[in-house]
Short mmCIF file of C-alpha atoms and ligand atoms in Angstrom, two decimals:
data_model
loop_
_atom_site.label_atom_id
_atom_site.label_comp_id
_atom_site.label_asym_id
_atom_site.label_seq_id
_atom_site.Cartn_x
_atom_site.Cartn_y
_atom_site.Cartn_z
CA MET A 1 44.37 75.83 -67.31
CA LEU A 2 43.51 78.85 -65.20
CA THR A 3 42.33 77.94 -61.72
CA GLU A 4 39.95 80.44 -60.15
CA VAL A 5 40.03 80.68 -56.35
CA VAL A 6 36.90 81.99 -54.64
CA LYS A 7 36.37 82.59 -50.92
CA ILE A 8 33.07 81.62 -49.34
CA GLU A 9 32.19 81.70 -45.66
CA GLU A 10 30.13 78.70 -44.65
CA LYS A 11 28.24 80.73 -42.05
CA ASN A 12 27.43 83.53 -44.47
CA ILE A 13 26.33 82.25 -47.86
CA ASP A 14 25.01 85.53 -49.24
CA GLU A 15 23.85 86.35 -52.74
CA LYS A 16 27.38 86.71 -54.11
CA ALA A 17 28.40 83.36 -52.64
CA GLY A 18 25.23 81.82 -54.04
CA GLU A 19 26.21 83.10 -57.47
CA GLU A 20 29.74 81.65 -57.15
CA LEU A 21 28.24 78.30 -56.14
CA ARG A 22 25.92 78.34 -59.15
CA LYS A 23 28.94 78.97 -61.34
CA ALA A 24 30.86 76.15 -59.65
CA GLY A 25 27.86 73.89 -60.21
CA GLU A 26 27.86 74.76 -63.91
CA ILE A 27 31.55 73.89 -64.17
CA ILE A 28 30.85 70.44 -62.70
CA LYS A 29 27.77 69.86 -64.87
CA GLU A 30 29.89 70.64 -67.92
CA GLY A 31 32.46 68.04 -66.94
CA GLY A 32 34.97 70.29 -65.09
CA LEU A 33 36.46 69.99 -61.61
CA VAL A 34 36.05 72.10 -58.46
CA ALA A 35 37.81 71.66 -55.10
CA PHE A 36 35.55 72.48 -52.15
CA PRO A 37 35.48 72.27 -48.35
CA THR A 38 33.64 69.55 -46.45
CA GLU A 39 33.61 68.98 -42.68
CA THR A 40 36.27 66.24 -43.01
CA VAL A 41 38.88 67.46 -45.54
CA TYR A 42 38.75 69.37 -48.85
CA GLY A 43 37.28 67.35 -51.73
CA LEU A 44 38.10 67.39 -55.45
CA GLY A 45 34.69 67.29 -57.10
CA GLY A 46 33.44 66.22 -60.51
CA ASP A 47 30.13 64.86 -61.85
CA ALA A 48 29.92 61.34 -60.37
CA LEU A 49 27.69 60.09 -63.19
CA ASN A 50 30.02 61.31 -65.95
CA PRO A 51 32.85 58.84 -66.67
CA ASP A 52 35.02 61.57 -68.21
CA SER A 53 34.79 63.67 -65.05
CA SER A 54 36.00 60.76 -62.95
CA LYS A 55 38.89 60.18 -65.35
CA LYS A 56 39.84 63.83 -64.96
CA ILE A 57 39.80 63.49 -61.16
CA TYR A 58 42.25 60.59 -61.31
CA ALA A 59 44.47 62.53 -63.69
CA ALA A 60 44.48 65.74 -61.60
CA LYS A 61 45.41 63.81 -58.43
CA GLY A 62 47.73 61.32 -60.07
CA ARG A 63 45.57 58.69 -58.39
CA PRO A 64 45.64 55.00 -59.46
CA SER A 65 42.41 54.31 -61.35
CA ASP A 66 41.53 51.22 -59.27
CA ASN A 67 41.09 53.43 -56.20
CA PRO A 68 37.35 54.24 -56.15
CA LEU A 69 35.82 57.66 -55.47
CA ILE A 70 33.20 58.58 -52.89
CA VAL A 71 29.90 59.92 -54.30
CA HIS A 72 28.53 62.90 -52.37
CA VAL A 73 24.78 63.61 -52.21
CA TYR A 74 22.84 66.47 -50.63
CA ARG A 75 19.67 64.54 -49.73
CA PHE A 76 18.97 60.94 -48.80
CA GLU A 77 16.39 60.28 -51.50
CA ASP A 78 19.08 60.58 -54.16
CA VAL A 79 20.78 57.46 -52.81
CA GLU A 80 17.89 55.30 -54.03
CA LYS A 81 18.47 56.39 -57.62
CA ILE A 82 22.04 55.09 -57.84
CA VAL A 83 21.96 51.81 -55.86
CA GLU A 84 20.27 48.44 -56.41
CA ASP A 85 18.42 48.68 -53.16
CA VAL A 86 18.85 50.66 -49.97
CA PRO A 87 19.65 48.35 -47.05
CA GLU A 88 17.77 48.97 -43.80
CA ALA A 89 21.11 49.64 -42.13
CA ALA A 90 21.72 52.55 -44.51
CA ARG A 91 18.46 54.21 -43.49
CA LYS A 92 19.27 53.82 -39.82
CA LEU A 93 22.82 55.11 -40.19
CA ALA A 94 21.77 58.05 -42.35
CA LYS A 95 19.20 59.02 -39.74
CA ALA A 96 21.83 58.92 -37.03
CA PHE A 97 24.87 60.40 -38.80
CA TRP A 98 23.95 62.25 -42.04
CA PRO A 99 24.85 64.84 -42.96
CA GLY A 100 28.18 63.81 -41.45
CA PRO A 101 31.49 62.00 -41.73
CA LEU A 102 30.16 58.54 -42.58
CA THR A 103 30.51 56.88 -45.99
CA MET A 104 28.38 53.83 -46.78
CA ILE A 105 29.15 51.19 -49.42
CA MET A 106 26.17 49.72 -51.30
CA ASN A 107 25.60 47.79 -54.55
CA LYS A 108 25.52 50.26 -57.41
CA ASN A 109 23.11 50.33 -60.36
CA ASP A 110 24.12 51.19 -63.93
CA LYS A 111 23.69 54.94 -63.48
CA VAL A 112 27.09 54.93 -61.75
CA PRO A 113 29.96 54.46 -64.21
CA TYR A 114 32.78 52.02 -63.41
CA GLU A 115 35.19 54.91 -63.83
CA THR A 116 33.77 56.34 -60.59
CA THR A 117 33.89 53.06 -58.64
CA GLY A 118 37.32 51.94 -59.84
CA GLY A 119 35.71 48.99 -61.65
CA LEU A 120 33.73 47.77 -58.61
CA ASP A 121 30.03 46.84 -58.55
CA THR A 122 29.66 48.75 -55.30
CA VAL A 123 29.53 52.48 -54.72
CA ALA A 124 30.62 54.56 -51.71
CA ILE A 125 28.15 57.34 -50.76
CA ARG A 126 28.09 60.10 -48.17
CA MET A 127 26.30 63.35 -47.33
CA PRO A 128 28.80 65.93 -46.05
CA ASN A 129 27.95 68.23 -43.15
CA ASN A 130 29.03 71.51 -44.71
CA GLU A 131 26.68 74.10 -46.19
CA ILE A 132 29.05 75.04 -49.03
CA ALA A 133 29.40 71.38 -50.03
CA LEU A 134 25.66 70.68 -49.80
CA LYS A 135 24.74 73.71 -51.91
CA LEU A 136 27.42 72.88 -54.46
CA ILE A 137 26.16 69.30 -54.82
CA GLU A 138 22.63 70.59 -55.35
CA GLN A 139 23.83 73.07 -58.00
CA SER A 140 25.86 70.34 -59.73
CA GLY A 141 22.97 67.99 -60.40
CA GLY A 142 23.00 65.98 -57.18
CA TYR A 143 26.03 63.69 -57.41
CA ILE A 144 29.62 64.81 -56.89
CA ALA A 145 32.45 62.27 -56.94
CA ALA A 146 35.09 63.66 -54.64
CA PRO A 147 38.26 62.17 -53.23
CA SER A 148 40.43 64.31 -51.01
CA ALA A 149 41.77 67.33 -52.94
CA ASN A 150 45.47 66.49 -52.68
CA THR A 151 48.03 64.98 -55.00
CA SER A 152 47.78 61.22 -54.50
CA GLY A 153 49.91 60.06 -51.57
CA ARG A 154 50.23 63.46 -49.84
CA PRO A 155 48.45 64.43 -46.62
CA SER A 156 44.79 65.38 -47.21
CA PRO A 157 44.19 69.15 -47.31
CA THR A 158 42.52 70.75 -44.30
CA LEU A 159 43.06 74.27 -45.68
CA ALA A 160 42.42 75.66 -49.18
CA ARG A 161 46.04 76.70 -49.51
CA TYR A 162 47.06 73.04 -49.73
CA CYS A 163 44.55 72.46 -52.56
CA ILE A 164 46.02 75.50 -54.26
CA GLU A 165 49.52 74.05 -53.83
CA ASP A 166 48.59 70.64 -55.28
CA LEU A 167 45.97 71.46 -57.92
CA THR A 168 46.57 74.92 -59.39
CA GLY A 169 46.58 74.69 -63.19
CA LYS A 170 44.89 71.28 -63.11
CA ILE A 171 41.27 72.16 -62.22
CA GLU A 172 38.83 74.96 -62.99
CA MET A 173 38.03 76.26 -59.49
CA ILE A 174 38.97 76.06 -55.81
CA ILE A 175 36.48 77.20 -53.18
CA ASP A 176 38.25 78.47 -50.07
CA GLY A 177 35.96 77.92 -47.09
CA GLY A 178 38.63 78.21 -44.38
CA GLN A 179 39.96 75.42 -42.19
CA VAL A 180 37.82 72.28 -42.06
CA GLY A 181 36.22 71.15 -38.81
CA ILE A 182 37.26 67.52 -38.39
CA GLY A 183 40.50 67.14 -40.30
CA LEU A 184 40.40 63.38 -40.99
CA GLU A 185 38.50 61.62 -43.79
CA SER A 186 35.13 59.96 -43.22
CA THR A 187 34.58 56.57 -41.62
CA ILE A 188 33.82 54.03 -44.38
CA VAL A 189 31.38 51.21 -43.61
CA ASP A 190 30.59 48.40 -46.06
CA LEU A 191 26.89 47.49 -45.99
CA THR A 192 27.16 44.74 -48.63
CA SER A 193 28.62 42.19 -46.21
CA GLU A 194 26.35 40.23 -43.84
CA VAL A 195 27.64 42.12 -40.83
CA PRO A 196 28.47 45.75 -41.72
CA MET A 197 32.23 46.21 -41.76
CA ILE A 198 34.38 49.28 -41.12
CA LEU A 199 36.87 49.62 -43.99
CA ARG A 200 38.39 52.90 -42.83
CA PRO A 201 38.18 54.26 -39.26
CA GLY A 202 37.15 57.89 -38.83
CA TYR A 203 35.33 60.36 -36.62
CA ILE A 204 32.27 58.08 -36.39
CA THR A 205 33.68 55.31 -34.22
CA ALA A 206 32.95 51.56 -34.06
CA ASP A 207 31.02 52.07 -30.80
CA MET A 208 28.82 54.75 -32.36
CA LEU A 209 28.00 52.43 -35.28
CA LYS A 210 27.37 49.52 -32.93
CA ASP A 211 24.87 51.58 -30.95
CA VAL A 212 22.79 52.02 -34.10
CA LEU A 213 23.30 48.66 -35.82
CA GLY A 214 23.79 46.27 -32.91
CA GLU A 215 26.61 44.52 -34.72
CA ILE A 216 29.71 45.81 -36.50
CA SER A 217 32.97 44.26 -37.68
CA ILE A 218 36.23 45.88 -38.69
CA ASP A 219 38.64 45.06 -41.48
CA ARG A 220 41.61 44.06 -39.31
CA THR A 221 44.15 44.84 -42.03
CA ILE A 222 43.61 48.56 -41.52
CA ILE A 223 44.53 48.67 -37.84
CA ASP A 224 47.02 45.84 -37.50
CA SER A 225 50.35 47.43 -38.34
CA SER A 226 51.96 44.05 -39.08
CA SER A 227 49.23 42.78 -41.40
CA THR A 228 50.34 41.93 -44.92
CA GLN A 229 46.82 41.14 -46.13
CA ARG A 230 45.10 43.27 -48.73
CA PRO A 231 42.65 45.76 -47.20
CA LYS A 232 39.07 45.65 -48.51
CA ALA A 233 38.95 49.36 -49.38
CA PRO A 234 41.25 49.45 -52.41
CA GLY A 235 42.63 52.87 -51.50
CA MET A 236 43.91 51.72 -48.14
CA LYS A 237 46.65 49.63 -49.73
CA TYR A 238 48.52 52.64 -51.06
CA ARG A 239 51.11 54.72 -49.22
CA HIS A 240 49.04 57.64 -48.14
CA TYR A 241 48.89 60.89 -46.24
CA ALA A 242 52.67 60.94 -46.38
CA PRO A 243 54.90 63.95 -45.83
CA LYS A 244 57.93 64.26 -48.11
CA GLY A 245 60.45 63.36 -45.41
CA GLN A 246 60.76 60.07 -43.54
CA LEU A 247 58.41 59.74 -40.56
CA THR A 248 58.95 57.34 -37.65
CA ILE A 249 56.39 56.71 -34.88
CA VAL A 250 57.99 56.13 -31.48
CA GLN A 251 56.06 54.14 -28.86
CA GLY A 252 56.86 53.68 -25.18
CA SER A 253 56.93 55.54 -21.86
CA GLN A 254 57.22 59.31 -22.19
CA ASP A 255 60.77 59.45 -20.79
CA LYS A 256 62.07 56.80 -23.16
CA VAL A 257 60.32 58.31 -26.17
CA VAL A 258 61.79 61.76 -25.48
CA GLU A 259 65.28 60.35 -24.88
CA TYR A 260 65.18 58.22 -28.05
CA ILE A 261 63.90 61.04 -30.25
CA ASN A 262 66.51 63.47 -28.91
CA THR A 263 69.31 60.93 -29.52
CA MET A 264 68.10 60.27 -33.06
CA THR A 265 67.73 64.01 -33.66
CA LYS A 266 71.38 64.58 -32.76
CA LYS A 267 72.47 61.88 -35.21
CA ALA A 268 70.31 63.21 -38.03
CA VAL A 269 71.56 66.76 -37.48
CA LEU A 270 75.16 65.50 -37.73
CA ASP A 271 74.17 63.97 -41.08
CA GLY A 272 73.02 67.43 -42.20
CA LYS A 273 69.32 66.62 -41.96
CA ARG A 274 66.52 68.90 -40.78
CA VAL A 275 64.45 67.26 -38.06
CA GLY A 276 60.83 67.74 -37.02
CA VAL A 277 58.96 66.25 -34.06
CA ILE A 278 55.22 65.76 -33.52
CA GLY A 279 54.60 66.06 -29.80
CA THR A 280 51.80 67.16 -27.51
CA ASP A 281 51.26 70.24 -25.34
CA SER A 282 52.84 68.56 -22.32
CA THR A 283 55.94 67.27 -24.14
CA ARG A 284 56.74 69.87 -26.80
CA ASN A 285 59.32 71.64 -24.63
CA LEU A 286 61.24 68.43 -23.98
CA TYR A 287 62.48 67.98 -27.55
CA ASP A 288 65.71 69.40 -28.97
CA ALA A 289 64.74 69.26 -32.65
CA GLU A 290 64.75 72.41 -34.78
CA VAL A 291 61.01 72.19 -35.45
CA VAL A 292 58.67 70.80 -32.80
CA LYS A 293 54.92 70.86 -33.33
CA SER A 294 52.20 70.02 -30.86
CA VAL A 295 48.96 68.43 -32.04
CA GLY A 296 47.29 69.51 -28.79
CA SER A 297 46.60 67.82 -25.50
CA ARG A 298 47.09 64.04 -25.44
CA ASP A 299 43.55 63.56 -24.01
CA ASP A 300 41.86 65.71 -26.64
CA GLU A 301 41.66 63.36 -29.60
CA LYS A 302 39.40 65.71 -31.60
CA THR A 303 42.10 68.36 -31.62
CA ILE A 304 44.75 65.81 -32.53
CA ALA A 305 42.60 64.69 -35.50
CA HIS A 306 42.08 68.31 -36.49
CA GLU A 307 45.80 69.16 -36.39
CA LEU A 308 47.49 66.02 -37.73
CA PHE A 309 47.37 66.54 -41.51
CA LYS A 310 48.06 70.25 -41.11
CA VAL A 311 51.20 69.53 -39.11
CA LEU A 312 52.39 66.98 -41.69
CA ARG A 313 51.93 69.57 -44.44
CA GLU A 314 53.77 72.21 -42.39
CA PHE A 315 56.79 69.92 -42.15
CA ASP A 316 56.77 69.79 -45.95
CA ASP A 317 56.52 73.59 -46.12
CA GLU A 318 59.62 73.79 -43.91
CA ASN A 319 61.57 71.18 -45.90
CA ILE A 320 61.98 68.78 -43.01
CA ASP A 321 63.89 65.59 -43.94
CA VAL A 322 63.35 63.41 -40.89
CA MET A 323 60.33 63.36 -38.57
CA PHE A 324 59.45 61.59 -35.36
CA SER A 325 56.00 61.35 -33.85
CA GLU A 326 54.72 60.25 -30.50
CA SER A 327 52.14 57.46 -30.63
CA PHE A 328 48.50 57.96 -29.53
CA ASP A 329 45.85 55.89 -27.73
CA GLU A 330 43.58 53.94 -30.04
CA ASN A 331 40.33 54.68 -28.20
CA GLY A 332 37.50 56.32 -30.11
CA ILE A 333 38.82 58.60 -32.86
CA GLY A 334 42.30 57.53 -31.75
CA GLN A 335 41.90 54.51 -34.00
CA ALA A 336 41.51 56.77 -37.04
CA ILE A 337 44.41 58.96 -35.92
CA MET A 338 46.76 55.99 -35.58
CA ASN A 339 45.52 54.50 -38.87
CA ARG A 340 46.47 57.70 -40.74
CA LEU A 341 49.71 58.17 -38.82
CA LEU A 342 50.82 54.59 -39.53
CA LYS A 343 50.16 55.05 -43.23
CA ALA A 344 51.93 58.40 -43.27
CA ALA A 345 54.92 56.67 -41.66
CA GLY A 346 54.78 53.73 -44.07
CA HIS A 347 54.30 51.57 -40.91
CA ASN A 348 57.69 52.65 -39.64
CA VAL A 349 57.31 52.19 -35.86
CA VAL A 350 59.91 51.94 -33.10
CA THR A 351 58.73 50.36 -29.86
CA LEU A 352 60.93 51.05 -26.82
P1 AMP B 401 39.40 59.39 -50.50
O1 AMP B 401 38.35 59.82 -51.45
O2 AMP B 401 40.76 59.83 -50.88
O3 AMP B 401 39.02 59.68 -49.10
O4 AMP B 401 39.39 57.82 -50.65
C1 AMP B 401 38.18 57.13 -50.74
C2 AMP B 401 38.32 55.81 -50.09
O5 AMP B 401 37.08 55.11 -50.23
C3 AMP B 401 39.39 54.93 -50.72
O6 AMP B 401 40.20 54.37 -49.71
C4 AMP B 401 38.58 53.89 -51.43
O7 AMP B 401 39.27 52.69 -51.53
C5 AMP B 401 37.32 53.78 -50.60
N1 AMP B 401 36.19 53.32 -51.40
C6 AMP B 401 35.48 54.05 -52.28
N2 AMP B 401 34.55 53.29 -52.89
C7 AMP B 401 34.67 52.04 -52.40
C8 AMP B 401 34.00 50.81 -52.64
N3 AMP B 401 33.02 50.72 -53.53
N4 AMP B 401 34.40 49.73 -51.94
C9 AMP B 401 35.39 49.84 -51.01
N5 AMP B 401 36.07 50.97 -50.75
C10 AMP B 401 35.72 52.07 -51.43
MG1 MG B 402 42.52 60.66 -50.06
#
């Protein structure tokens, strides 16, 4: 299949861009697939109400079919048409955070095929905060099922070039809208349990949800690195976000972390391995490894979130075999950062 790549600037959706988006919408309405930017990561979109489109999404990503997709809408009133009933909490959260990086789980009705929900009676829904995405959803009939636009298991794409790398020849179109704003996937909150529960941490933090809802719980399996229990979001059980090489997270005081990583680097180099290190602005010069990347200042968790997947992809681009990363505080978005980093490392953590 030929994959067309079109460039659209989010801040300048002119007539030509409008025409491209109409064309992209037609592709989706006809059962095809289009990768597009959102504010979190790039999504791989198909018609959420068409079971064949969802099957194609799983095939293009190589994603296990029990891992449900998120349905993207461009206006709140469309939620009512695909769920049994809209919980009060959903209205409050949408008012506070939509369009934005929050996905809500509700009981689905029979408009939503089981192919889209991985066989579940619930459906995950969100309204992305990106003009290209919103216009595309509108042009596509209102409901786009879109997981992250990467091959299953790899780091989510924050730039179109990583969609191009993973999906060329497998989908009809890729919309290049530049680098995404947030860089980590949406927070997922389950509204079907008595107390709403966070199933995946993200940019919208537990405290922000608590401010709106009063009460919030969190699926412990997603933050406890030693937990062997099955997470409630099916997708969280898979190895995920992973670079091709082996990643180890190193925890401890800065001096010890630097010393340990430099010792391990020496050993790996003697074994003929290429080594990469994820550090921060204040530590990057302390490492001896061939490739050292900073994800920004340790206190600036938004920048760390923004850079993390990009850095993991860059290590792949440079054929790095062994990687070490510093560990980060779990306050605020830090919880989402550590959740993704732990999964990328296959929970491989050294504590000094
Ligand atoms: P991705 O689209 O790659 O960001 O992954 C979507 C995530 O949403 C996966 O981890 C899914 O398991 C989760 N998810 C989607 N729908 C549901 C649902 N109905 N119940 C629980 N988790 C869901
Ligand atoms: Mg994903």
